[in-house]
PDB file of C-alpha atoms in Angstrom:
ATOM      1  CA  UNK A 226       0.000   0.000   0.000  1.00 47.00           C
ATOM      2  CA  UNK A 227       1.279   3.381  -0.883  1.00 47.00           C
ATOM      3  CA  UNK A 228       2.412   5.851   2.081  1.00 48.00           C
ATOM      4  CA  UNK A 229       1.432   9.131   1.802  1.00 52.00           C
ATOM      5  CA  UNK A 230       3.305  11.111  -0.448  1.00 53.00           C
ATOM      6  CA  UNK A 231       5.292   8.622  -2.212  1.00 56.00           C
ATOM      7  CA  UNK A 232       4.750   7.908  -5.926  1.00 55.00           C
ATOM      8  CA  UNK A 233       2.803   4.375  -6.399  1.00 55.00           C
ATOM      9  CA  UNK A 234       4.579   4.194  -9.802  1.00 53.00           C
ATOM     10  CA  UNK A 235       8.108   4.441  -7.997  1.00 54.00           C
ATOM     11  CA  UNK A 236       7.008   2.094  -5.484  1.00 56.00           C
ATOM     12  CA  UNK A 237       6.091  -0.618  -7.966  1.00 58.00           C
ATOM     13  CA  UNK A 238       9.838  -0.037  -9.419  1.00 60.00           C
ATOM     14  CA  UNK A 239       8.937   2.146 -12.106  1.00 61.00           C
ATOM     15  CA  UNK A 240      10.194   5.127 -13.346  1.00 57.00           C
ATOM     16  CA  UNK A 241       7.468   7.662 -13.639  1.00 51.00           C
ATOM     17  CA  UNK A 242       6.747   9.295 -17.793  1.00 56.00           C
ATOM     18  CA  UNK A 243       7.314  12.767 -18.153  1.00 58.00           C
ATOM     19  CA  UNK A 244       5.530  12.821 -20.816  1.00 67.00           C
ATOM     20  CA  UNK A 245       3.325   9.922 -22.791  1.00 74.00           C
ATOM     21  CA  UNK A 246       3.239  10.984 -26.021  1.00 71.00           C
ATOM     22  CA  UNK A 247       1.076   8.712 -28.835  1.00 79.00           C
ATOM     23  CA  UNK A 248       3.570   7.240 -31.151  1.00 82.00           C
ATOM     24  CA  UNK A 249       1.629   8.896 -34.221  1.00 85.00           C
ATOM     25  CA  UNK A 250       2.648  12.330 -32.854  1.00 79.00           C
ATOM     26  CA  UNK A 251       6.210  11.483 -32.515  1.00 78.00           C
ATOM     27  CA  UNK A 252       6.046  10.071 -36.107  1.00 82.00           C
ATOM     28  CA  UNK A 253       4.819  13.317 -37.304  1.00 82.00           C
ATOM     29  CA  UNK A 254       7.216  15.320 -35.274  1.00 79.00           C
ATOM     30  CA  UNK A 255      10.089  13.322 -36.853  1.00 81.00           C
ATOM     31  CA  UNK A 256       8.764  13.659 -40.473  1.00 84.00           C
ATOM     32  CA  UNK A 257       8.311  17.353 -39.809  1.00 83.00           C
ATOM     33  CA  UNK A 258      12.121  17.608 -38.714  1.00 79.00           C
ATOM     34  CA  UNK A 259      13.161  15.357 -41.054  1.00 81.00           C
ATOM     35  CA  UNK A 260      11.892  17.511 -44.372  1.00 84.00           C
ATOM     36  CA  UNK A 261      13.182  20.329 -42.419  1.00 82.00           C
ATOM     37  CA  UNK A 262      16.341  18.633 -42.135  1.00 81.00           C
ATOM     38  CA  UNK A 263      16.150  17.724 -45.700  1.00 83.00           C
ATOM     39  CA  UNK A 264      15.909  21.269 -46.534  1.00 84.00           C
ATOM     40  CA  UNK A 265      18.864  22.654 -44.839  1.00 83.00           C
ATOM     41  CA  UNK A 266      20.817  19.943 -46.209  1.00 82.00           C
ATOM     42  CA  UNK A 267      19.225  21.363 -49.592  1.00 86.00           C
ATOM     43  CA  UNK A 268      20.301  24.929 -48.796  1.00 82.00           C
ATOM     44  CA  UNK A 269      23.840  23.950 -47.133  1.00 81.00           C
ATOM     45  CA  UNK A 270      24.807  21.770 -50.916  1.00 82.00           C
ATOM     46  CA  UNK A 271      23.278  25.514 -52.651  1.00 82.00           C
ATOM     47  CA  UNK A 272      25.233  27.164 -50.582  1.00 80.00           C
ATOM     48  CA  UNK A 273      29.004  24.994 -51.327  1.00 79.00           C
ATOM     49  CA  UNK A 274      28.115  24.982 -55.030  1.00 80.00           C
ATOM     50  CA  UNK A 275      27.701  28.295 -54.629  1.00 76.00           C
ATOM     51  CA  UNK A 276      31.190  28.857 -53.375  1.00 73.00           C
ATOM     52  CA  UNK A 277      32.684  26.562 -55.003  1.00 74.00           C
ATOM     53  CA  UNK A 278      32.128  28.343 -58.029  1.00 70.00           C
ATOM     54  CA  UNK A 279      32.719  31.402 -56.802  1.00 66.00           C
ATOM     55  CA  UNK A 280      36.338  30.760 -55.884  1.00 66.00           C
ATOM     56  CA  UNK A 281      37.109  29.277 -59.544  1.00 62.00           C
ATOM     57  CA  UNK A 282      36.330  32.917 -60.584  1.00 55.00           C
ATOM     58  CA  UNK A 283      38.929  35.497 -61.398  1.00 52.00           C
ATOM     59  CA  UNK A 284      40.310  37.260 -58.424  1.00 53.00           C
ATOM     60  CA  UNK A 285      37.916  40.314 -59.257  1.00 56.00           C
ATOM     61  CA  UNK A 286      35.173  37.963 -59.052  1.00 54.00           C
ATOM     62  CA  UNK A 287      36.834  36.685 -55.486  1.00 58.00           C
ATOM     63  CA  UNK A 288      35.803  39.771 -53.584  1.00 65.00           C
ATOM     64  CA  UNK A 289      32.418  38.768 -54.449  1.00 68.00           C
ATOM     65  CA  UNK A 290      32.314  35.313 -53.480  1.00 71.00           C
ATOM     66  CA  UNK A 291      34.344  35.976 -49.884  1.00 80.00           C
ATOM     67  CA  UNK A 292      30.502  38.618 -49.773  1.00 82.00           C
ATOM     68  CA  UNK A 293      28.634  35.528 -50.629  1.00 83.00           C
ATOM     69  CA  UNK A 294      30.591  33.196 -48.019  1.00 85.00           C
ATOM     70  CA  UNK A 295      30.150  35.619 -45.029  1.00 87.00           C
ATOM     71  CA  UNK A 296      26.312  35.442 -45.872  1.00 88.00           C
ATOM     72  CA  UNK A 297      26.536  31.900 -45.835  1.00 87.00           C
ATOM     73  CA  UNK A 298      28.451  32.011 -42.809  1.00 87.00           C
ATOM     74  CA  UNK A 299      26.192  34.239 -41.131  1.00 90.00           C
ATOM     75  CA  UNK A 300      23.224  32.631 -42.500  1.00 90.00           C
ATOM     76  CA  UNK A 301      24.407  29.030 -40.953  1.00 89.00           C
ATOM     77  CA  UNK A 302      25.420  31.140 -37.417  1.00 89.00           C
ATOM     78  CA  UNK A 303      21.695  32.184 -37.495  1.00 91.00           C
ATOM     79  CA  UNK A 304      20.199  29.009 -38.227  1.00 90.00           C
ATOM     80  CA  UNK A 305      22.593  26.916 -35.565  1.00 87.00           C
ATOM     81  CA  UNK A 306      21.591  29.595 -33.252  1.00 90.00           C
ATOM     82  CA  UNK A 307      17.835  29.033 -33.830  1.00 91.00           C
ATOM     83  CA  UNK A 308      18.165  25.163 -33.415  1.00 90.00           C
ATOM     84  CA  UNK A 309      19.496  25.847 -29.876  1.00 89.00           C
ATOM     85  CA  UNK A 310      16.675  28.121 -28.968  1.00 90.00           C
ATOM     86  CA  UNK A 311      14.252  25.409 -30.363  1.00 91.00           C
ATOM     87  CA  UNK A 312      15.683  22.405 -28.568  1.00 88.00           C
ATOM     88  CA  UNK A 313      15.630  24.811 -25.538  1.00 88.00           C
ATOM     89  CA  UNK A 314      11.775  25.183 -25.497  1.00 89.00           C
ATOM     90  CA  UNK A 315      11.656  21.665 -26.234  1.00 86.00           C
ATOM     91  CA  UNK A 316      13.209  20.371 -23.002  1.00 85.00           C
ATOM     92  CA  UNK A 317      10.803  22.592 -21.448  1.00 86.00           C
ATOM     93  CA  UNK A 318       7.901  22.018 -22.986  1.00 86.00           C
ATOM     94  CA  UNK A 319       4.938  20.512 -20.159  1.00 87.00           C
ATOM     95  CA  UNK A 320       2.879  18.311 -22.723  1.00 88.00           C
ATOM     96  CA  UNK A 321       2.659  16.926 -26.400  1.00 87.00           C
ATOM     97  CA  UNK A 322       0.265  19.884 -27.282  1.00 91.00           C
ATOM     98  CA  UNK A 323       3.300  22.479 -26.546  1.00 91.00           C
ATOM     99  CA  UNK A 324       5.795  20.033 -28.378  1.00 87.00           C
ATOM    100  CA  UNK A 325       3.244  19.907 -31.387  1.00 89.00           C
ATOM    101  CA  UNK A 326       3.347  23.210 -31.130  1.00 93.00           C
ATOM    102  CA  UNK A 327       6.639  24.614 -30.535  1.00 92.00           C
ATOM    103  CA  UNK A 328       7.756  22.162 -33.506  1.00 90.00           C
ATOM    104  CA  UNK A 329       5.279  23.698 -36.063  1.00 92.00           C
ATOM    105  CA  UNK A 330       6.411  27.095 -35.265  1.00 94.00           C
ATOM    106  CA  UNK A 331      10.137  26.121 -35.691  1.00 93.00           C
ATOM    107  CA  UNK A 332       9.610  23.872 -39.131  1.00 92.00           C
ATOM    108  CA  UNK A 333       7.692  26.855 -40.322  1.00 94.00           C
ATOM    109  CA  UNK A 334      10.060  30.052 -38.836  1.00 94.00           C
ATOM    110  CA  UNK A 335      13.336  27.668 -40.616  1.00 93.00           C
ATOM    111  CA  UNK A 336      11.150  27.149 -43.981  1.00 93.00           C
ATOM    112  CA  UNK A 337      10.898  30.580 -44.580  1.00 95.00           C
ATOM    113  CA  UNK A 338      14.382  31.739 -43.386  1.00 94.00           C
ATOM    114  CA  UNK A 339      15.814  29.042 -45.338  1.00 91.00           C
ATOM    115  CA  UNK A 340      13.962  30.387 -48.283  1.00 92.00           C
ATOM    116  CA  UNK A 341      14.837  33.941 -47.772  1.00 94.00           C
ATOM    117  CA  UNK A 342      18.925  32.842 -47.065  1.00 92.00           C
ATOM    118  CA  UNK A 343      18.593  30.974 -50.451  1.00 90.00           C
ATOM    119  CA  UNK A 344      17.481  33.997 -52.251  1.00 93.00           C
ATOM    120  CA  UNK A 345      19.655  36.531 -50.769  1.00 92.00           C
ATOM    121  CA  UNK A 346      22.526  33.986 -51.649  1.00 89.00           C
ATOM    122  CA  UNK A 347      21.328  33.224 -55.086  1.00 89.00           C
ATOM    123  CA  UNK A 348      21.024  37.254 -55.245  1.00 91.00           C
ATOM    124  CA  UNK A 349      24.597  38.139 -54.061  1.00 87.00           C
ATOM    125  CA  UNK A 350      26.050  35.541 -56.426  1.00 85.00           C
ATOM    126  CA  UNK A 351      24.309  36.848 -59.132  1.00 86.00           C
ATOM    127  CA  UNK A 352      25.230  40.333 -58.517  1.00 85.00           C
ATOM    128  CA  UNK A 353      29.555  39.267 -57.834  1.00 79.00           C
ATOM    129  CA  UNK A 354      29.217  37.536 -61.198  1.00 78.00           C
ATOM    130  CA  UNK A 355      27.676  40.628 -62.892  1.00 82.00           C
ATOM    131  CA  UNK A 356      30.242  42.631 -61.262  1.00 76.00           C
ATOM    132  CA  UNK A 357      32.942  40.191 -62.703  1.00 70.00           C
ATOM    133  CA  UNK A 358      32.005  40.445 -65.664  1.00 73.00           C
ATOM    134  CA  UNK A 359      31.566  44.212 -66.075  1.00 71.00           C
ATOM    135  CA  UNK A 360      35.179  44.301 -64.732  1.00 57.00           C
ATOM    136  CA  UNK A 361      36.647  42.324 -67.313  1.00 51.00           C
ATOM    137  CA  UNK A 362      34.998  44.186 -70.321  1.00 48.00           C
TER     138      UNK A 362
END
């Protein structure tokens, strides 16, 4: 018989669940992170190619690239950063609801930075290759 005060569950010799979350929740969580994985990865292979060609260029063209790189730099600073904040929340998170939650927010906020850091890299490169090529003519 449980005392008062004491946890039943630890007196039976188990461990008591933080959380109990249904297994089809946690399979949608992990396809959720996993596309938004998949996307990074996307932007992160944009974003060597990217510099990879840019350093083949002429050394005109080289100022331009070392602008793209430091985007792509900063861009991947930002994006590490916000994974921290998210796993943060997540440890603290009191139910499945919240995690649902705070997970939706973050696959949503990194789609759209993600697409906005592709563009403004795609942009920059554009604009060293124009400037390249004005310099040589």
């Amino acid at each position: 018989m449980a005392g008062r005060g004491t946890d039943p569950e630890r007196e039976m010799g188990k461990e008591p669940k933080m959380l109990d979350v249904p297994p089809e929740m946690v399979a949608m969580a992990e396809q959720s992170f996993e596309q938004a994985r998949r996307a990074f990865d996307q932007f992160v292979n944009a974003a060597h190619s990217t510099m990879t060609a840019m350093t083949d260029q002429s050394r005109q063209a080289q100022s331009g690239g070392k602008e793209v790189a430091g985007k792509i730099m900063s861009f991947a600073e930002q994006n590490v950063a916000n994974a921290f904040a998210y796993a943060e929340k997540l440890v603290h998170a009191k139910d499945p609801q919240t995690l649902l939650q705070l997970h939706s927010e973050y696959v949503q906020t990194q789609m759209k930075a993600l697409s906005e850091q592709a563009q403004a890299v795609a942009q920059a490169a554009g604009q060293a290759a124009m400037d390249a090529t004005r310099r040589k003519f």
